[in-house]
PDB file of C-alpha atoms in Angstrom:
ATOM      1  CA  UNK K   1     116.570  99.022 144.272  1.00 63.00           C
ATOM      2  CA  UNK K   2     115.230  98.113 140.802  1.00 74.00           C
ATOM      3  CA  UNK K   3     116.947  95.293 138.952  1.00 78.00           C
ATOM      4  CA  UNK K   4     119.411  96.835 136.499  1.00 92.00           C
ATOM      5  CA  UNK K   5     119.881  94.071 133.955  1.00 96.00           C
ATOM      6  CA  UNK K   6     118.186  90.836 132.904  1.00 98.00           C
ATOM      7  CA  UNK K   7     120.388  88.633 130.725  1.00 98.00           C
ATOM      8  CA  UNK K   8     118.470  86.100 128.631  1.00 98.00           C
ATOM      9  CA  UNK K   9     120.283  83.165 127.030  1.00 97.00           C
ATOM     10  CA  UNK K  10     118.555  80.651 124.762  1.00 95.00           C
ATOM     11  CA  UNK K  11     120.152  77.234 124.407  1.00 93.00           C
ATOM     12  CA  UNK K  12     119.537  74.034 122.477  1.00 91.00           C
ATOM     13  CA  UNK K  13     122.011  71.150 122.822  1.00 91.00           C
ATOM     14  CA  UNK K  14     124.968  73.459 123.392  1.00 91.00           C
ATOM     15  CA  UNK K  15     126.097  72.497 126.900  1.00 94.00           C
ATOM     16  CA  UNK K  16     129.805  73.235 126.583  1.00 94.00           C
ATOM     17  CA  UNK K  17     129.324  76.625 124.943  1.00 94.00           C
ATOM     18  CA  UNK K  18     126.487  77.516 127.319  1.00 96.00           C
ATOM     19  CA  UNK K  19     128.631  76.885 130.401  1.00 97.00           C
ATOM     20  CA  UNK K  20     131.457  78.956 128.916  1.00 97.00           C
ATOM     21  CA  UNK K  21     129.002  81.766 128.149  1.00 97.00           C
ATOM     22  CA  UNK K  22     127.605  81.718 131.684  1.00 98.00           C
ATOM     23  CA  UNK K  23     131.121  81.716 133.089  1.00 97.00           C
ATOM     24  CA  UNK K  24     131.881  84.875 131.129  1.00 97.00           C
ATOM     25  CA  UNK K  25     128.682  86.518 132.405  1.00 97.00           C
ATOM     26  CA  UNK K  26     129.486  85.917 136.054  1.00 97.00           C
ATOM     27  CA  UNK K  27     133.151  86.684 135.432  1.00 96.00           C
ATOM     28  CA  UNK K  28     132.674  90.074 133.761  1.00 96.00           C
ATOM     29  CA  UNK K  29     129.428  91.680 134.928  1.00 94.00           C
ATOM     30  CA  UNK K  30     130.194  93.828 137.977  1.00 88.00           C
ATOM     31  CA  UNK K  31     127.989  93.813 141.079  1.00 87.00           C
ATOM     32  CA  UNK K  32     124.971  91.705 141.855  1.00 87.00           C
ATOM     33  CA  UNK K  33     122.127  93.869 140.538  1.00 92.00           C
ATOM     34  CA  UNK K  34     121.441  91.583 137.583  1.00 96.00           C
ATOM     35  CA  UNK K  35     119.691  88.319 136.887  1.00 97.00           C
ATOM     36  CA  UNK K  36     120.370  85.576 134.355  1.00 98.00           C
ATOM     37  CA  UNK K  37     117.675  83.592 132.594  1.00 98.00           C
ATOM     38  CA  UNK K  38     118.459  80.485 130.579  1.00 98.00           C
ATOM     39  CA  UNK K  39     115.676  79.127 128.421  1.00 97.00           C
ATOM     40  CA  UNK K  40     116.447  75.582 127.305  1.00 96.00           C
ATOM     41  CA  UNK K  41     114.669  74.563 124.110  1.00 94.00           C
ATOM     42  CA  UNK K  42     114.303  70.858 124.784  1.00 93.00           C
ATOM     43  CA  UNK K  43     117.985  69.901 124.925  1.00 93.00           C
ATOM     44  CA  UNK K  44     118.928  66.232 125.176  1.00 93.00           C
ATOM     45  CA  UNK K  45     122.611  66.782 126.025  1.00 93.00           C
ATOM     46  CA  UNK K  46     122.168  67.411 129.749  1.00 94.00           C
ATOM     47  CA  UNK K  47     122.347  71.200 129.488  1.00 95.00           C
ATOM     48  CA  UNK K  48     119.664  71.947 132.118  1.00 96.00           C
ATOM     49  CA  UNK K  49     121.287  69.638 134.658  1.00 97.00           C
ATOM     50  CA  UNK K  50     124.714  71.191 133.993  1.00 97.00           C
ATOM     51  CA  UNK K  51     123.320  74.699 134.524  1.00 97.00           C
ATOM     52  CA  UNK K  52     121.695  73.699 137.808  1.00 97.00           C
ATOM     53  CA  UNK K  53     124.924  72.119 139.028  1.00 97.00           C
ATOM     54  CA  UNK K  54     127.404  74.794 137.956  1.00 97.00           C
ATOM     55  CA  UNK K  55     125.308  77.988 138.124  1.00 97.00           C
ATOM     56  CA  UNK K  56     122.592  77.529 140.763  1.00 96.00           C
ATOM     57  CA  UNK K  57     121.692  81.244 140.702  1.00 96.00           C
ATOM     58  CA  UNK K  58     120.535  81.047 137.091  1.00 97.00           C
ATOM     59  CA  UNK K  59     116.775  81.168 136.573  1.00 98.00           C
ATOM     60  CA  UNK K  60     116.085  78.221 134.302  1.00 97.00           C
ATOM     61  CA  UNK K  61     113.095  77.637 132.048  1.00 97.00           C
ATOM     62  CA  UNK K  62     112.946  74.156 130.524  1.00 96.00           C
ATOM     63  CA  UNK K  63     110.895  73.632 127.375  1.00 95.00           C
ATOM     64  CA  UNK K  64     109.892  70.200 126.165  1.00 92.00           C
ATOM     65  CA  UNK K  65     110.338  71.204 122.518  1.00 90.00           C
ATOM     66  CA  UNK K  66     112.384  73.708 120.518  1.00 90.00           C
ATOM     67  CA  UNK K  67     110.257  76.869 120.438  1.00 91.00           C
ATOM     68  CA  UNK K  68     112.811  78.759 118.379  1.00 90.00           C
ATOM     69  CA  UNK K  69     114.641  81.895 119.450  1.00 92.00           C
ATOM     70  CA  UNK K  70     111.683  84.294 119.535  1.00 95.00           C
ATOM     71  CA  UNK K  71     109.337  81.923 121.342  1.00 95.00           C
ATOM     72  CA  UNK K  72     111.930  81.110 123.995  1.00 96.00           C
ATOM     73  CA  UNK K  73     112.971  84.726 124.542  1.00 97.00           C
ATOM     74  CA  UNK K  74     109.365  85.794 124.990  1.00 97.00           C
ATOM     75  CA  UNK K  75     108.911  83.293 127.823  1.00 97.00           C
ATOM     76  CA  UNK K  76     111.741  84.963 129.747  1.00 97.00           C
ATOM     77  CA  UNK K  77     110.625  88.486 128.826  1.00 97.00           C
ATOM     78  CA  UNK K  78     107.375  87.920 130.704  1.00 96.00           C
ATOM     79  CA  UNK K  79     109.341  87.312 133.909  1.00 96.00           C
ATOM     80  CA  UNK K  80     112.423  89.515 133.501  1.00 96.00           C
ATOM     81  CA  UNK K  81     112.695  92.339 136.032  1.00 95.00           C
ATOM     82  CA  UNK K  82     115.626  94.362 134.667  1.00 96.00           C
ATOM     83  CA  UNK K  83     115.528  97.926 133.319  1.00 96.00           C
ATOM     84  CA  UNK K  84     117.669  96.609 130.491  1.00 97.00           C
ATOM     85  CA  UNK K  85     117.169  93.281 128.749  1.00 98.00           C
ATOM     86  CA  UNK K  86     120.244  91.679 127.222  1.00 98.00           C
ATOM     87  CA  UNK K  87     119.739  88.924 124.644  1.00 97.00           C
ATOM     88  CA  UNK K  88     122.792  86.714 124.452  1.00 96.00           C
ATOM     89  CA  UNK K  89     123.544  83.705 122.273  1.00 94.00           C
ATOM     90  CA  UNK K  90     124.844  80.656 124.120  1.00 94.00           C
ATOM     91  CA  UNK K  91     127.916  80.633 121.843  1.00 94.00           C
ATOM     92  CA  UNK K  92     129.092  84.060 122.978  1.00 96.00           C
ATOM     93  CA  UNK K  93     131.778  85.026 125.497  1.00 97.00           C
ATOM     94  CA  UNK K  94     131.660  88.472 127.096  1.00 98.00           C
ATOM     95  CA  UNK K  95     134.693  90.677 127.536  1.00 97.00           C
ATOM     96  CA  UNK K  96     135.205  92.816 130.634  1.00 96.00           C
ATOM     97  CA  UNK K  97     132.759  95.704 130.821  1.00 95.00           C
ATOM     98  CA  UNK K  98     131.044  94.900 127.528  1.00 97.00           C
ATOM     99  CA  UNK K  99     127.479  94.866 128.840  1.00 97.00           C
ATOM    100  CA  UNK K 100     128.044  97.832 131.134  1.00 96.00           C
ATOM    101  CA  UNK K 101     129.308  99.802 128.111  1.00 97.00           C
ATOM    102  CA  UNK K 102     126.061  99.108 126.252  1.00 97.00           C
ATOM    103  CA  UNK K 103     123.716  99.874 129.141  1.00 96.00           C
ATOM    104  CA  UNK K 104     125.657 102.977 130.231  1.00 96.00           C
ATOM    105  CA  UNK K 105     125.403 104.375 126.701  1.00 98.00           C
ATOM    106  CA  UNK K 106     121.664 103.757 126.755  1.00 97.00           C
ATOM    107  CA  UNK K 107     121.321 105.482 130.126  1.00 96.00           C
ATOM    108  CA  UNK K 108     123.212 108.485 128.725  1.00 97.00           C
ATOM    109  CA  UNK K 109     120.957 108.555 125.654  1.00 98.00           C
ATOM    110  CA  UNK K 110     117.330 108.060 126.742  1.00 97.00           C
ATOM    111  CA  UNK K 111     116.016 107.832 123.175  1.00 97.00           C
ATOM    112  CA  UNK K 112     118.177 104.782 122.377  1.00 98.00           C
ATOM    113  CA  UNK K 113     116.076 101.639 122.598  1.00 98.00           C
ATOM    114  CA  UNK K 114     118.644  99.103 121.392  1.00 98.00           C
ATOM    115  CA  UNK K 115     122.421  98.939 121.494  1.00 98.00           C
ATOM    116  CA  UNK K 116     124.618  96.173 120.090  1.00 98.00           C
ATOM    117  CA  UNK K 117     128.359  95.436 120.504  1.00 98.00           C
ATOM    118  CA  UNK K 118     131.172  94.595 118.129  1.00 97.00           C
ATOM    119  CA  UNK K 119     131.044  90.829 117.621  1.00 97.00           C
ATOM    120  CA  UNK K 120     134.380  89.056 117.250  1.00 96.00           C
ATOM    121  CA  UNK K 121     135.449  85.711 115.858  1.00 94.00           C
ATOM    122  CA  UNK K 122     137.370  83.492 118.260  1.00 92.00           C
ATOM    123  CA  UNK K 123     140.635  84.716 116.659  1.00 93.00           C
ATOM    124  CA  UNK K 124     139.728  88.328 117.442  1.00 93.00           C
ATOM    125  CA  UNK K 125     138.809  89.375 113.906  1.00 94.00           C
ATOM    126  CA  UNK K 126     135.624  91.368 113.428  1.00 94.00           C
ATOM    127  CA  UNK K 127     132.267  89.898 112.506  1.00 94.00           C
ATOM    128  CA  UNK K 128     129.460  91.821 110.895  1.00 93.00           C
ATOM    129  CA  UNK K 129     127.558  93.213 113.864  1.00 96.00           C
ATOM    130  CA  UNK K 130     125.239  95.572 111.999  1.00 96.00           C
ATOM    131  CA  UNK K 131     122.282  94.539 109.860  1.00 95.00           C
ATOM    132  CA  UNK K 132     120.283  96.499 107.348  1.00 96.00           C
ATOM    133  CA  UNK K 133     116.535  96.168 107.151  1.00 97.00           C
ATOM    134  CA  UNK K 134     115.999  93.668 104.292  1.00 97.00           C
ATOM    135  CA  UNK K 135     115.252  95.220 100.924  1.00 97.00           C
ATOM    136  CA  UNK K 136     115.358  93.894  97.381  1.00 97.00           C
ATOM    137  CA  UNK K 137     118.898  95.274  97.149  1.00 96.00           C
ATOM    138  CA  UNK K 138     120.188  93.521 100.281  1.00 96.00           C
ATOM    139  CA  UNK K 139     118.545  90.207  99.414  1.00 96.00           C
ATOM    140  CA  UNK K 140     119.257  90.026  95.688  1.00 96.00           C
ATOM    141  CA  UNK K 141     122.666  91.697  95.494  1.00 94.00           C
ATOM    142  CA  UNK K 142     125.975  90.911  97.184  1.00 91.00           C
ATOM    143  CA  UNK K 143     125.936  92.349 100.709  1.00 90.00           C
ATOM    144  CA  UNK K 144     129.735  92.595 100.954  1.00 88.00           C
ATOM    145  CA  UNK K 145     129.839  94.569  97.732  1.00 91.00           C
ATOM    146  CA  UNK K 146     127.106  96.904  98.950  1.00 92.00           C
ATOM    147  CA  UNK K 147     129.034  97.535 102.171  1.00 91.00           C
ATOM    148  CA  UNK K 148     132.198  98.363 100.218  1.00 90.00           C
ATOM    149  CA  UNK K 149     130.521 100.599  97.645  1.00 91.00           C
ATOM    150  CA  UNK K 150     128.040 102.383  99.918  1.00 92.00           C
ATOM    151  CA  UNK K 151     129.483 102.373 103.452  1.00 88.00           C
ATOM    152  CA  UNK K 152     127.196 105.138 104.677  1.00 88.00           C
ATOM    153  CA  UNK K 153     124.074 103.180 103.776  1.00 91.00           C
ATOM    154  CA  UNK K 154     125.496  99.713 104.440  1.00 92.00           C
ATOM    155  CA  UNK K 155     127.962  99.909 107.359  1.00 91.00           C
ATOM    156  CA  UNK K 156     129.894  96.753 108.202  1.00 87.00           C
ATOM    157  CA  UNK K 157     133.135  95.158 109.305  1.00 88.00           C
ATOM    158  CA  UNK K 158     134.921  96.339 106.162  1.00 84.00           C
ATOM    159  CA  UNK K 159     135.111  99.823 107.671  1.00 84.00           C
ATOM    160  CA  UNK K 160     136.734 101.055 110.865  1.00 88.00           C
ATOM    161  CA  UNK K 161     133.951 102.412 113.053  1.00 92.00           C
ATOM    162  CA  UNK K 162     135.448 103.994 116.165  1.00 93.00           C
ATOM    163  CA  UNK K 163     132.453 105.731 117.738  1.00 96.00           C
ATOM    164  CA  UNK K 164     128.863 104.629 118.452  1.00 97.00           C
ATOM    165  CA  UNK K 165     126.771 104.986 115.310  1.00 97.00           C
ATOM    166  CA  UNK K 166     123.061 104.853 114.652  1.00 97.00           C
ATOM    167  CA  UNK K 167     122.083 101.881 112.490  1.00 97.00           C
ATOM    168  CA  UNK K 168     118.972 100.185 111.152  1.00 97.00           C
ATOM    169  CA  UNK K 169     119.455  96.974 113.145  1.00 98.00           C
ATOM    170  CA  UNK K 170     122.051  95.020 115.097  1.00 97.00           C
ATOM    171  CA  UNK K 171     122.820  91.300 115.089  1.00 95.00           C
ATOM    172  CA  UNK K 172     120.876  89.401 117.755  1.00 94.00           C
ATOM    173  CA  UNK K 173     123.818  87.357 119.055  1.00 95.00           C
ATOM    174  CA  UNK K 174     124.112  90.109 121.665  1.00 97.00           C
ATOM    175  CA  UNK K 175     121.866  93.118 122.023  1.00 98.00           C
ATOM    176  CA  UNK K 176     120.813  95.305 124.943  1.00 98.00           C
ATOM    177  CA  UNK K 177     117.220  96.507 124.839  1.00 98.00           C
ATOM    178  CA  UNK K 178     115.501  99.045 127.052  1.00 97.00           C
ATOM    179  CA  UNK K 179     112.599  97.387 128.935  1.00 96.00           C
ATOM    180  CA  UNK K 180     110.513 100.509 128.357  1.00 96.00           C
ATOM    181  CA  UNK K 181     110.982 100.030 124.624  1.00 97.00           C
ATOM    182  CA  UNK K 182     109.751  96.440 124.769  1.00 97.00           C
ATOM    183  CA  UNK K 183     106.722  97.519 126.780  1.00 95.00           C
ATOM    184  CA  UNK K 184     105.858  99.898 123.953  1.00 96.00           C
ATOM    185  CA  UNK K 185     106.436  97.770 120.838  1.00 96.00           C
ATOM    186  CA  UNK K 186     105.765  94.305 122.232  1.00 97.00           C
ATOM    187  CA  UNK K 187     107.881  91.121 122.313  1.00 97.00           C
ATOM    188  CA  UNK K 188     109.607  89.335 119.454  1.00 97.00           C
ATOM    189  CA  UNK K 189     107.385  88.152 116.602  1.00 96.00           C
ATOM    190  CA  UNK K 190     107.211  84.362 116.900  1.00 94.00           C
ATOM    191  CA  UNK K 191     106.494  83.946 113.201  1.00 92.00           C
ATOM    192  CA  UNK K 192     110.276  84.157 112.859  1.00 93.00           C
ATOM    193  CA  UNK K 193     111.777  80.936 114.215  1.00 87.00           C
ATOM    194  CA  UNK K 194     115.376  82.086 114.622  1.00 80.00           C
ATOM    195  CA  UNK K 195     116.268  84.416 111.770  1.00 91.00           C
ATOM    196  CA  UNK K 196     115.336  88.098 111.290  1.00 95.00           C
ATOM    197  CA  UNK K 197     113.298  88.295 114.493  1.00 96.00           C
ATOM    198  CA  UNK K 198     115.725  90.853 115.925  1.00 97.00           C
ATOM    199  CA  UNK K 199     115.696  92.794 112.639  1.00 97.00           C
ATOM    200  CA  UNK K 200     111.901  92.919 112.695  1.00 98.00           C
ATOM    201  CA  UNK K 201     112.109  94.031 116.334  1.00 98.00           C
ATOM    202  CA  UNK K 202     114.549  96.843 115.536  1.00 98.00           C
ATOM    203  CA  UNK K 203     112.368  97.998 112.657  1.00 98.00           C
ATOM    204  CA  UNK K 204     109.331  98.160 114.928  1.00 97.00           C
ATOM    205  CA  UNK K 205     111.309 100.039 117.566  1.00 97.00           C
ATOM    206  CA  UNK K 206     112.549 102.608 115.061  1.00 97.00           C
ATOM    207  CA  UNK K 207     108.999 103.055 113.807  1.00 97.00           C
ATOM    208  CA  UNK K 208     107.997 103.625 117.442  1.00 96.00           C
ATOM    209  CA  UNK K 209     110.437 106.540 117.752  1.00 97.00           C
ATOM    210  CA  UNK K 210     113.393 104.718 119.353  1.00 98.00           C
ATOM    211  CA  UNK K 211     116.953 104.783 118.008  1.00 98.00           C
ATOM    212  CA  UNK K 212     119.148 101.727 117.377  1.00 98.00           C
ATOM    213  CA  UNK K 213     122.918 101.996 117.909  1.00 98.00           C
ATOM    214  CA  UNK K 214     126.049  99.953 117.304  1.00 98.00           C
ATOM    215  CA  UNK K 215     128.773 100.496 119.916  1.00 98.00           C
ATOM    216  CA  UNK K 216     132.293  99.425 118.861  1.00 97.00           C
ATOM    217  CA  UNK K 217     133.612  99.981 122.379  1.00 97.00           C
ATOM    218  CA  UNK K 218     131.818  96.863 123.639  1.00 98.00           C
ATOM    219  CA  UNK K 219     133.298  93.615 122.336  1.00 97.00           C
ATOM    220  CA  UNK K 220     131.775  90.141 122.536  1.00 98.00           C
ATOM    221  CA  UNK K 221     133.223  86.921 121.125  1.00 97.00           C
ATOM    222  CA  UNK K 222     130.767  84.951 119.002  1.00 96.00           C
ATOM    223  CA  UNK K 223     131.843  81.448 118.023  1.00 90.00           C
ATOM    224  CA  UNK K 224     128.962  80.677 115.679  1.00 72.00           C
ATOM    225  CA  UNK K 225     129.720  83.507 113.303  1.00 44.00           C
ATOM    226  CA  UNK K 226     133.198  82.184 112.691  1.00 37.00           C
ATOM    227  CA  UNK K 227     132.170  78.807 111.282  1.00 34.00           C
ATOM    228  CA  UNK K 228     131.795  79.915 107.684  1.00 33.00           C
ATOM    229  CA  UNK K 229     132.903  76.577 106.290  1.00 37.00           C
ATOM    230  CA  UNK K 230     130.037  74.732 107.972  1.00 41.00           C
ATOM    231  CA  UNK K 231     126.812  74.576 106.010  1.00 45.00           C
ATOM    232  CA  UNK K 232     123.775  73.684 108.079  1.00 77.00           C
ATOM    233  CA  UNK K 233     121.280  73.020 105.318  1.00 83.00           C
ATOM    234  CA  UNK K 234     118.199  73.140 107.535  1.00 83.00           C
ATOM    235  CA  UNK K 235     119.281  76.478 108.972  1.00 86.00           C
ATOM    236  CA  UNK K 236     119.726  77.929 105.484  1.00 90.00           C
ATOM    237  CA  UNK K 237     116.219  76.784 104.570  1.00 91.00           C
ATOM    238  CA  UNK K 238     114.898  78.483 107.683  1.00 90.00           C
ATOM    239  CA  UNK K 239     116.678  81.692 106.681  1.00 93.00           C
ATOM    240  CA  UNK K 240     114.944  81.618 103.292  1.00 95.00           C
ATOM    241  CA  UNK K 241     111.589  81.112 105.039  1.00 95.00           C
ATOM    242  CA  UNK K 242     112.274  84.054 107.353  1.00 95.00           C
ATOM    243  CA  UNK K 243     113.089  86.289 104.399  1.00 96.00           C
ATOM    244  CA  UNK K 244     109.789  85.432 102.745  1.00 97.00           C
ATOM    245  CA  UNK K 245     108.025  86.010 106.075  1.00 96.00           C
ATOM    246  CA  UNK K 246     109.690  89.394 106.524  1.00 97.00           C
ATOM    247  CA  UNK K 247     108.561  90.629 103.113  1.00 98.00           C
ATOM    248  CA  UNK K 248     105.111  89.156 103.673  1.00 97.00           C
ATOM    249  CA  UNK K 249     104.854  91.293 106.803  1.00 97.00           C
ATOM    250  CA  UNK K 250     106.579  94.479 105.671  1.00 97.00           C
ATOM    251  CA  UNK K 251     106.771  94.449 101.865  1.00 96.00           C
ATOM    252  CA  UNK K 252     104.316  95.306  99.111  1.00 97.00           C
ATOM    253  CA  UNK K 253     102.889  92.722  96.717  1.00 97.00           C
ATOM    254  CA  UNK K 254     105.268  93.779  93.889  1.00 97.00           C
ATOM    255  CA  UNK K 255     108.234  93.575  96.280  1.00 97.00           C
ATOM    256  CA  UNK K 256     107.233  90.096  97.400  1.00 97.00           C
ATOM    257  CA  UNK K 257     106.937  88.920  93.798  1.00 97.00           C
ATOM    258  CA  UNK K 258     110.276  90.486  92.859  1.00 98.00           C
ATOM    259  CA  UNK K 259     111.985  88.927  95.881  1.00 97.00           C
ATOM    260  CA  UNK K 260     110.688  85.428  95.209  1.00 97.00           C
ATOM    261  CA  UNK K 261     111.400  85.650  91.487  1.00 97.00           C
ATOM    262  CA  UNK K 262     114.892  87.052  91.989  1.00 97.00           C
ATOM    263  CA  UNK K 263     115.827  84.493  94.631  1.00 97.00           C
ATOM    264  CA  UNK K 264     114.574  81.622  92.484  1.00 97.00           C
ATOM    265  CA  UNK K 265     116.653  82.834  89.531  1.00 97.00           C
ATOM    266  CA  UNK K 266     119.712  82.953  91.797  1.00 96.00           C
ATOM    267  CA  UNK K 267     118.880  79.523  93.193  1.00 97.00           C
ATOM    268  CA  UNK K 268     118.573  77.789  89.827  1.00 96.00           C
ATOM    269  CA  UNK K 269     121.657  79.545  88.462  1.00 96.00           C
ATOM    270  CA  UNK K 270     123.608  78.544  91.549  1.00 95.00           C
ATOM    271  CA  UNK K 271     122.384  74.951  91.233  1.00 96.00           C
ATOM    272  CA  UNK K 272     123.486  74.769  87.594  1.00 96.00           C
ATOM    273  CA  UNK K 273     126.937  76.220  88.337  1.00 96.00           C
ATOM    274  CA  UNK K 274     127.361  73.972  91.364  1.00 95.00           C
ATOM    275  CA  UNK K 275     126.402  70.891  89.371  1.00 95.00           C
ATOM    276  CA  UNK K 276     128.851  71.908  86.643  1.00 95.00           C
ATOM    277  CA  UNK K 277     131.586  72.371  89.254  1.00 94.00           C
ATOM    278  CA  UNK K 278     130.921  68.911  90.674  1.00 94.00           C
ATOM    279  CA  UNK K 279     131.015  67.314  87.245  1.00 94.00           C
ATOM    280  CA  UNK K 280     134.300  69.015  86.345  1.00 93.00           C
ATOM    281  CA  UNK K 281     135.886  67.952  89.654  1.00 92.00           C
ATOM    282  CA  UNK K 282     134.297  64.487  89.478  1.00 89.00           C
ATOM    283  CA  UNK K 283     132.455  65.216  92.741  1.00 91.00           C
ATOM    284  CA  UNK K 284     135.734  65.219  94.685  1.00 92.00           C
ATOM    285  CA  UNK K 285     135.233  68.669  96.233  1.00 92.00           C
ATOM    286  CA  UNK K 286     133.550  68.475  99.634  1.00 91.00           C
ATOM    287  CA  UNK K 287     132.600  72.148  99.499  1.00 89.00           C
ATOM    288  CA  UNK K 288     131.028  71.763  96.048  1.00 91.00           C
ATOM    289  CA  UNK K 289     129.055  68.707  97.146  1.00 92.00           C
ATOM    290  CA  UNK K 290     127.752  70.533 100.222  1.00 90.00           C
ATOM    291  CA  UNK K 291     126.732  73.504  98.109  1.00 92.00           C
ATOM    292  CA  UNK K 292     124.885  71.256  95.664  1.00 94.00           C
ATOM    293  CA  UNK K 293     123.127  69.538  98.564  1.00 92.00           C
ATOM    294  CA  UNK K 294     122.054  72.931  99.906  1.00 93.00           C
ATOM    295  CA  UNK K 295     120.679  74.062  96.561  1.00 95.00           C
ATOM    296  CA  UNK K 296     118.890  70.747  96.040  1.00 94.00           C
ATOM    297  CA  UNK K 297     117.299  70.977  99.477  1.00 94.00           C
ATOM    298  CA  UNK K 298     116.150  74.539  98.821  1.00 95.00           C
ATOM    299  CA  UNK K 299     114.581  73.495  95.521  1.00 95.00           C
ATOM    300  CA  UNK K 300     112.833  70.608  97.268  1.00 94.00           C
ATOM    301  CA  UNK K 301     111.560  72.948  99.953  1.00 95.00           C
ATOM    302  CA  UNK K 302     110.081  75.260  97.336  1.00 95.00           C
ATOM    303  CA  UNK K 303     108.467  72.343  95.506  1.00 94.00           C
ATOM    304  CA  UNK K 304     106.925  71.264  98.827  1.00 93.00           C
ATOM    305  CA  UNK K 305     105.282  74.688  99.153  1.00 92.00           C
ATOM    306  CA  UNK K 306     107.824  76.289 101.539  1.00 92.00           C
ATOM    307  CA  UNK K 307     106.464  74.583 104.688  1.00 89.00           C
ATOM    308  CA  UNK K 308     107.079  76.370 107.979  1.00 80.00           C
ATOM    309  CA  UNK K 309     107.954  73.193 109.877  1.00 62.00           C
ATOM    310  CA  UNK K 310     110.698  72.088 107.462  1.00 56.00           C
ATOM    311  CA  UNK K 311     113.597  72.915 109.764  1.00 49.00           C
ATOM    312  CA  UNK K 312     112.042  73.129 113.218  1.00 45.00           C
ATOM    313  CA  UNK K 313     114.053  71.385 115.864  1.00 43.00           C
ATOM    314  CA  UNK K 314     116.862  70.523 113.465  1.00 41.00           C
ATOM    315  CA  UNK K 315     118.964  73.680 113.468  1.00 44.00           C
ATOM    316  CA  UNK K 316     120.256  75.449 116.522  1.00 48.00           C
ATOM    317  CA  UNK K 317     120.511  79.045 117.610  1.00 50.00           C
ATOM    318  CA  UNK K 318     124.280  78.835 117.050  1.00 51.00           C
ATOM    319  CA  UNK K 319     123.649  78.799 113.289  1.00 52.00           C
ATOM    320  CA  UNK K 320     122.494  82.414 113.474  1.00 52.00           C
TER     321      UNK K 320
END
């Protein structure tokens, strides 16, 4: 009997969350016709040893360095045997029947190549689980405002979606992908370290004739998305690099120029306002100081020529 599902989890120094994630996999997925791959990106916190001890059935790939999300996933894709491939962040916790809901919907709709669940914060509130393909509008304007003003074009958590709906892309914290689809469009693009690789993938799949769906009936807890107060500066820099990379790959020359110019205007304006805020509050606001540090780092990164290796190995998958 063919393997039904291959679950791929990428981890980097996230032992406690990884073990909780694996516990939810084995506690919610029914039957034994699935396999679990964990790709460890050079952790130093004992994650590989903990996986071997607590979940001996897991197929473990140990990397010496952090290859990023795309690079690590692609290693497992080469070996995965399932009809469906499920990408799962190590900071997620599955609910009962969540993965079966996604894969059953795909089996019932043969033209669906990707299906993503409703992601939840640890308190049960909704996270944004749908992503639009990046455009000048999404990257230069306020995404929350776009979702409120144009819900048909920019669906999100602000609106009550009760039935599966076709979307441009889903968030990669959890996504089920048809193996046949991957065979047709290829693996993740490793130019993206750990941002926008799933969005690029969904775009390529849609261009290949496959449909992408969001399914609100499948719910998955995602701890990383709930930490809005934390600012991982290196991860934010990597997100900026991925945006430039996405437009370099898919955008026209005028779009690339408009994106870079618009983002730089926003960056310098934000830096000025943040500096002013810090001066007025005598640098007593922790949030304002963190924001100023972020802006300063982004300016420094631009002055250094936007190097690709700026944040490698310093920000984890859980910052997605």
